[in-house]
Coordinates of C-alpha atoms in Angstrom, one line a residue:
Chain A
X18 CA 0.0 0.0 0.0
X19 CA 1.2 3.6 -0.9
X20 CA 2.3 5.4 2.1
X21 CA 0.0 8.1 3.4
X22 CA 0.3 11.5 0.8
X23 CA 1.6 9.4 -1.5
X24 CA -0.2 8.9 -4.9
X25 CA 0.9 6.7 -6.9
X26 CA -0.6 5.2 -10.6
X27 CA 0.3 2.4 -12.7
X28 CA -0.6 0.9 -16.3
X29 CA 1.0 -1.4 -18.8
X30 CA 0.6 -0.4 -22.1
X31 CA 1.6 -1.9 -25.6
X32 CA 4.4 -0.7 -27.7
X33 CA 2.5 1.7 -29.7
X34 CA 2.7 5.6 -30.6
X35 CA -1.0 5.9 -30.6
X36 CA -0.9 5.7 -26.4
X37 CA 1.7 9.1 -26.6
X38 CA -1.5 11.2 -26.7
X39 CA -3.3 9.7 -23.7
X40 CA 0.3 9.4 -21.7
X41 CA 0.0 13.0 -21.7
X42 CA -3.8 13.6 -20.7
X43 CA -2.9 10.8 -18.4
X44 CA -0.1 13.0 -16.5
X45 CA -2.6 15.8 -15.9
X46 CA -5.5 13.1 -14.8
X47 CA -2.6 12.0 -12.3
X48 CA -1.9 15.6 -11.0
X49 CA -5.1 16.2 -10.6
X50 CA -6.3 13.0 -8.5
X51 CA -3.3 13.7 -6.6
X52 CA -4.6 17.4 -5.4
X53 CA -1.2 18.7 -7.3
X54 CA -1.4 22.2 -9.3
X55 CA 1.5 21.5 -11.1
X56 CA 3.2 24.6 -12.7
X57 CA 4.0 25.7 -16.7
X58 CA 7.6 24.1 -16.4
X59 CA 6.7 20.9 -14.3
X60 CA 3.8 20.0 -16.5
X61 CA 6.3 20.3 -19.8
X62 CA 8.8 18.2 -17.8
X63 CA 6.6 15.3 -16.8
X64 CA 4.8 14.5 -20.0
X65 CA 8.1 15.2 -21.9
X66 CA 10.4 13.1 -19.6
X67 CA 7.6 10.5 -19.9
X68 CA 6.8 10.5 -23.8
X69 CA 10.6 10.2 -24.4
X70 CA 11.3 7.6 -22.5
X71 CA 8.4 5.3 -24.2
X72 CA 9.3 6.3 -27.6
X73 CA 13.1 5.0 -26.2
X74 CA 10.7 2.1 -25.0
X75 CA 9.1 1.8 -28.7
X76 CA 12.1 2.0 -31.3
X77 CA 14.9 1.3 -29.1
X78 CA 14.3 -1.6 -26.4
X79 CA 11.5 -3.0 -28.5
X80 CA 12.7 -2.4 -32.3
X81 CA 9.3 -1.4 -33.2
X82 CA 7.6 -4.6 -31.8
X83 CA 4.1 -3.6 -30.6
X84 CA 3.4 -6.6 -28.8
X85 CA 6.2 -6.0 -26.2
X86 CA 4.2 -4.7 -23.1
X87 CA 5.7 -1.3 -21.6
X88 CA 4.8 -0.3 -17.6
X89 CA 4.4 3.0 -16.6
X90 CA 4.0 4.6 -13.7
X91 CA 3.3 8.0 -12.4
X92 CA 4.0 8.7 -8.3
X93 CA 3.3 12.1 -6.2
X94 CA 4.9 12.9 -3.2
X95 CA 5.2 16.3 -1.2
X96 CA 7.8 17.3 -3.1
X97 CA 8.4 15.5 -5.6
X98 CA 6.9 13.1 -8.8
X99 CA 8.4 10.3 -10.0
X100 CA 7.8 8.6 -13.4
X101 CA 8.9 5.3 -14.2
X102 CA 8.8 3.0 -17.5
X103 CA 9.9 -0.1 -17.4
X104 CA 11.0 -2.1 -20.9
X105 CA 12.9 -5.2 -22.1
X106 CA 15.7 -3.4 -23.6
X107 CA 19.3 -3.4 -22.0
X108 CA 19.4 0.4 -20.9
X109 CA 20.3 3.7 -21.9
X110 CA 23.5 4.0 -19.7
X111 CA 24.2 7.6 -18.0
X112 CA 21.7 9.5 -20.3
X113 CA 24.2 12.4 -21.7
X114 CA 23.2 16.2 -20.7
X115 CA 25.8 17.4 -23.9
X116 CA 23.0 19.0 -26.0
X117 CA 23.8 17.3 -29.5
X118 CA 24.9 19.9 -32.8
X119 CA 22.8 22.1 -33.4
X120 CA 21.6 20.9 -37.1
X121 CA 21.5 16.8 -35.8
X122 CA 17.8 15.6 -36.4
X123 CA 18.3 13.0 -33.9
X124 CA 19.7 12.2 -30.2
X125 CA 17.8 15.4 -28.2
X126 CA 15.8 12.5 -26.4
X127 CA 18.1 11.2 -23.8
X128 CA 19.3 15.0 -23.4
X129 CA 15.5 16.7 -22.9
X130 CA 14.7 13.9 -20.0
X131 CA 17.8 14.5 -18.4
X132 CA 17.7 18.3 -18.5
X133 CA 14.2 18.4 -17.7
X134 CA 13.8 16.5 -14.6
X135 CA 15.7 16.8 -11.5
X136 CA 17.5 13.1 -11.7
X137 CA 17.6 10.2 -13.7
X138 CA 18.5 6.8 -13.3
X139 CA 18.7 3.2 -15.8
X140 CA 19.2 0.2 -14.2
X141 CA 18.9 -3.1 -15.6
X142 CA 17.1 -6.2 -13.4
X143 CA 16.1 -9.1 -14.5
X144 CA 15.8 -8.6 -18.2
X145 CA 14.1 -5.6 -17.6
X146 CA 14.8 -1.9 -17.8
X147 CA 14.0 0.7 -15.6
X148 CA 14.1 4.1 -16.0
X149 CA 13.4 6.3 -13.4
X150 CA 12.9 10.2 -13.2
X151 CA 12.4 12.6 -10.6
X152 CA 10.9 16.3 -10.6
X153 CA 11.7 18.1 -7.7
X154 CA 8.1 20.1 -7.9
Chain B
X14 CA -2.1 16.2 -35.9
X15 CA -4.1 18.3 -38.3
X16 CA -1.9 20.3 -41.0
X17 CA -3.3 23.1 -43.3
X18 CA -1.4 24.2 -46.0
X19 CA -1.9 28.3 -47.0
X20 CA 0.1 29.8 -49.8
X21 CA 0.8 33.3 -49.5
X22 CA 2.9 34.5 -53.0
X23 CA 5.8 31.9 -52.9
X24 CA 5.3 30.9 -49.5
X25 CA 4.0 27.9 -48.0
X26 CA 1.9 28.6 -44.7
X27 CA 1.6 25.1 -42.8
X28 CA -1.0 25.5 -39.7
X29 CA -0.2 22.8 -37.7
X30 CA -2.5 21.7 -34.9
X31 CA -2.6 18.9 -32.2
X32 CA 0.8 17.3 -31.0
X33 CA 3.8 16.6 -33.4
X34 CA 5.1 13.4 -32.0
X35 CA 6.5 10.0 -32.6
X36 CA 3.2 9.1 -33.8
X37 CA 2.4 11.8 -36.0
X38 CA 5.6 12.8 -37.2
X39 CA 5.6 10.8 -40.4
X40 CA 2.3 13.0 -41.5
X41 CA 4.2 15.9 -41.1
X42 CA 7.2 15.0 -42.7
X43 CA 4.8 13.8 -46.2
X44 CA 3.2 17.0 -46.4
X45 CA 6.7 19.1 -45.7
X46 CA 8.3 17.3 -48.0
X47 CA 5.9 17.0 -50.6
X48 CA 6.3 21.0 -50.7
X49 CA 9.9 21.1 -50.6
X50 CA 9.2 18.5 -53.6
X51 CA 7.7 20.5 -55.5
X52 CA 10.1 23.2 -55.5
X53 CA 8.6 25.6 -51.9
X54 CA 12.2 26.6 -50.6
X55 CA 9.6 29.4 -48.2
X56 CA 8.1 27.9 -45.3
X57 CA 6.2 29.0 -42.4
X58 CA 5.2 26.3 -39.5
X59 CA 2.2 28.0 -37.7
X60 CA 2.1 26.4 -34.5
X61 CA -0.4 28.5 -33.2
X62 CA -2.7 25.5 -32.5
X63 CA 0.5 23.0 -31.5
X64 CA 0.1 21.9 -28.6
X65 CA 3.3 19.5 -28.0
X66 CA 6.4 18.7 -29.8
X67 CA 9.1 15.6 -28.5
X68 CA 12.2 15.2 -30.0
X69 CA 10.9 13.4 -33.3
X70 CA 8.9 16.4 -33.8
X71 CA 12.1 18.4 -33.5
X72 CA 14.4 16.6 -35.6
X73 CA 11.7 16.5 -38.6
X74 CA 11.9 20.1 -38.1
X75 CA 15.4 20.3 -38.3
X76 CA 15.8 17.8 -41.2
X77 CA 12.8 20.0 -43.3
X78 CA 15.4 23.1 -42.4
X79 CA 18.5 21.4 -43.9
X80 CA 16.8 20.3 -47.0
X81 CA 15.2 23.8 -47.3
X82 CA 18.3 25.6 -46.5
X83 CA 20.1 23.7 -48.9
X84 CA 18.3 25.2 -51.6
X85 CA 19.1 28.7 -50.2
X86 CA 15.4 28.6 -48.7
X87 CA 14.3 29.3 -44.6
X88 CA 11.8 28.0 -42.6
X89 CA 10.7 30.1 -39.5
X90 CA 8.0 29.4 -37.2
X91 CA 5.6 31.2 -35.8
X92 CA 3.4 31.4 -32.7
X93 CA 5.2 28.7 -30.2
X94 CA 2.8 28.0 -27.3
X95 CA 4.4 28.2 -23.9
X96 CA 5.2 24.5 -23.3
X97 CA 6.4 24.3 -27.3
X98 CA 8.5 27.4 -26.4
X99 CA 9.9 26.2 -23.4
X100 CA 11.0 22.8 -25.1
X101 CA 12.8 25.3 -28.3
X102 CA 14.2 27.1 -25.5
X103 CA 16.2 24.2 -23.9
X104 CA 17.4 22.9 -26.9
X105 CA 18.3 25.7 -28.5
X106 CA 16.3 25.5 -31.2
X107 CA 14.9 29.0 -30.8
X108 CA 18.7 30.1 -32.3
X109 CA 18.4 28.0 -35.4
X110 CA 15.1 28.6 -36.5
X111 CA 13.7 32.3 -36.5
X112 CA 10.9 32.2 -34.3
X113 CA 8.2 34.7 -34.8
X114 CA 5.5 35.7 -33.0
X115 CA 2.4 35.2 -35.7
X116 CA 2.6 33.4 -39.3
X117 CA 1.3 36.7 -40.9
X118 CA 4.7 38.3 -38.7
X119 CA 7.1 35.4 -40.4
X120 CA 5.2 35.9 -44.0
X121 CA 6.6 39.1 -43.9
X122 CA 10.2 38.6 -42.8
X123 CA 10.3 36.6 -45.3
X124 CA 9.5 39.6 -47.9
X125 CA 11.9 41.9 -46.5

């Protein structure tokens, strides 16, 4: 059971783009049941941090299988909200903060989750991936 | 996403709407390029009614401004919403593209 001012929310989905929408409606649901007014910044941060690390999820861990379940999970505390997703893949290392050339197309992923959220961590268990962000909020 | 495509003289007005994402990037990218295709080297991304971008989103942006600028064209964009701005603003894509503050503002940039 959560502890007490703790609200925490959890749902597998499959390894499809189509959920990015409802990942992001689904932050602000979260916020919400959790009494939290989030600010401008925070909100940006959450869905952003969360939508790149599924697409990572999607194309990277998964190569584009949709079958492969992913687990998400949103969790509010006094000062802070975590967001989780948890794949099959075989991590992402120390995600980099260098900001990649300016005219690259690809590789801002890794570098918006880890300037937008306060800390983050891979770890590999098990077969499965974790990644793990905090917003101090 | 929903994309509308204005001409105004020789440029091409796209007013974009909804999220440009992993899921909806490859839309946008068909539509962009299809107008770069055809020989648009002038393009204006309205984003007035954008209401997220990840970093797919960005990087078809940035590949649409290399094949445009390649041609000696520009792409600016116009109206960022705050949390579309913010995102721009911490990868430093505000400095590579010109960012204006309406498409009619960017249609006329490009005319000076």
């Amino acid at each position: 059971m959560p502890a007490e001012g703790v609200f925490s929310c959890a749902l597998t989905i499959k390894s499809d783009t189509r959920y990015l929408s409802f990942l992001r409606q689904w932050v602000d649901a979260a916020a919400a049941a959790a009494g939290r007014r989030l600010g401008g910044r925070a909100r940006v941060a959450l869905k952003l941090a969360l939508v790149e690390a599924v697409d990572n999820a999607i194309f990277h861990a998964h190569g584009g299988d949709g079958r492969i379940p992913i687990k998400v999970e949103i969790t509010f505390r006094d000062d802070e909200a975590t967001v989780q997703v948890v794949d099959t893949g075989r991590g992402i290392g120390h995600p980099s903060k260098i900001l990649p050339g300016l005219m690259s197309d690809h590789g801002r992923g890794l570098f918006l989750m880890r300037s937008m959220m306060t800390s983050v961590r891979s770890r590999v268990k098990d077969g499965r991936h974790s990644l793990r962000m905090k917003l101090a909020i | 996403m929903n994309i509308e495509v204005k001409q105004q003289g020789d440029i091409q007005v796209m007013h974009c709407g909804g999220s440009l994402d992993a899921d909806t990037v490859t839309s946008f990218k068909k539509v962009a390029y299809d107008l770069v295709g055809a020989g648009s080297t002038r393009i204006v991304i309205d984003c007035a009614n954008l209401t997220f971008i990840d970093s797919m989103g960005l990087g078809v942006l940035i590949s649409l401004l290399r094949r445009v600028r390649q041609r000696n064209g520009d792409v600016k964009v116009a109206s960022l919403s705050d949390e579309v701005k913010t995102i721009f603003e911490v990868t430093r894509l505000h400095r590579l593209f010109e960012v204006c503050a309406d498409w009619n503002t960017a249609v006329r940039k490009f005319d000076k």
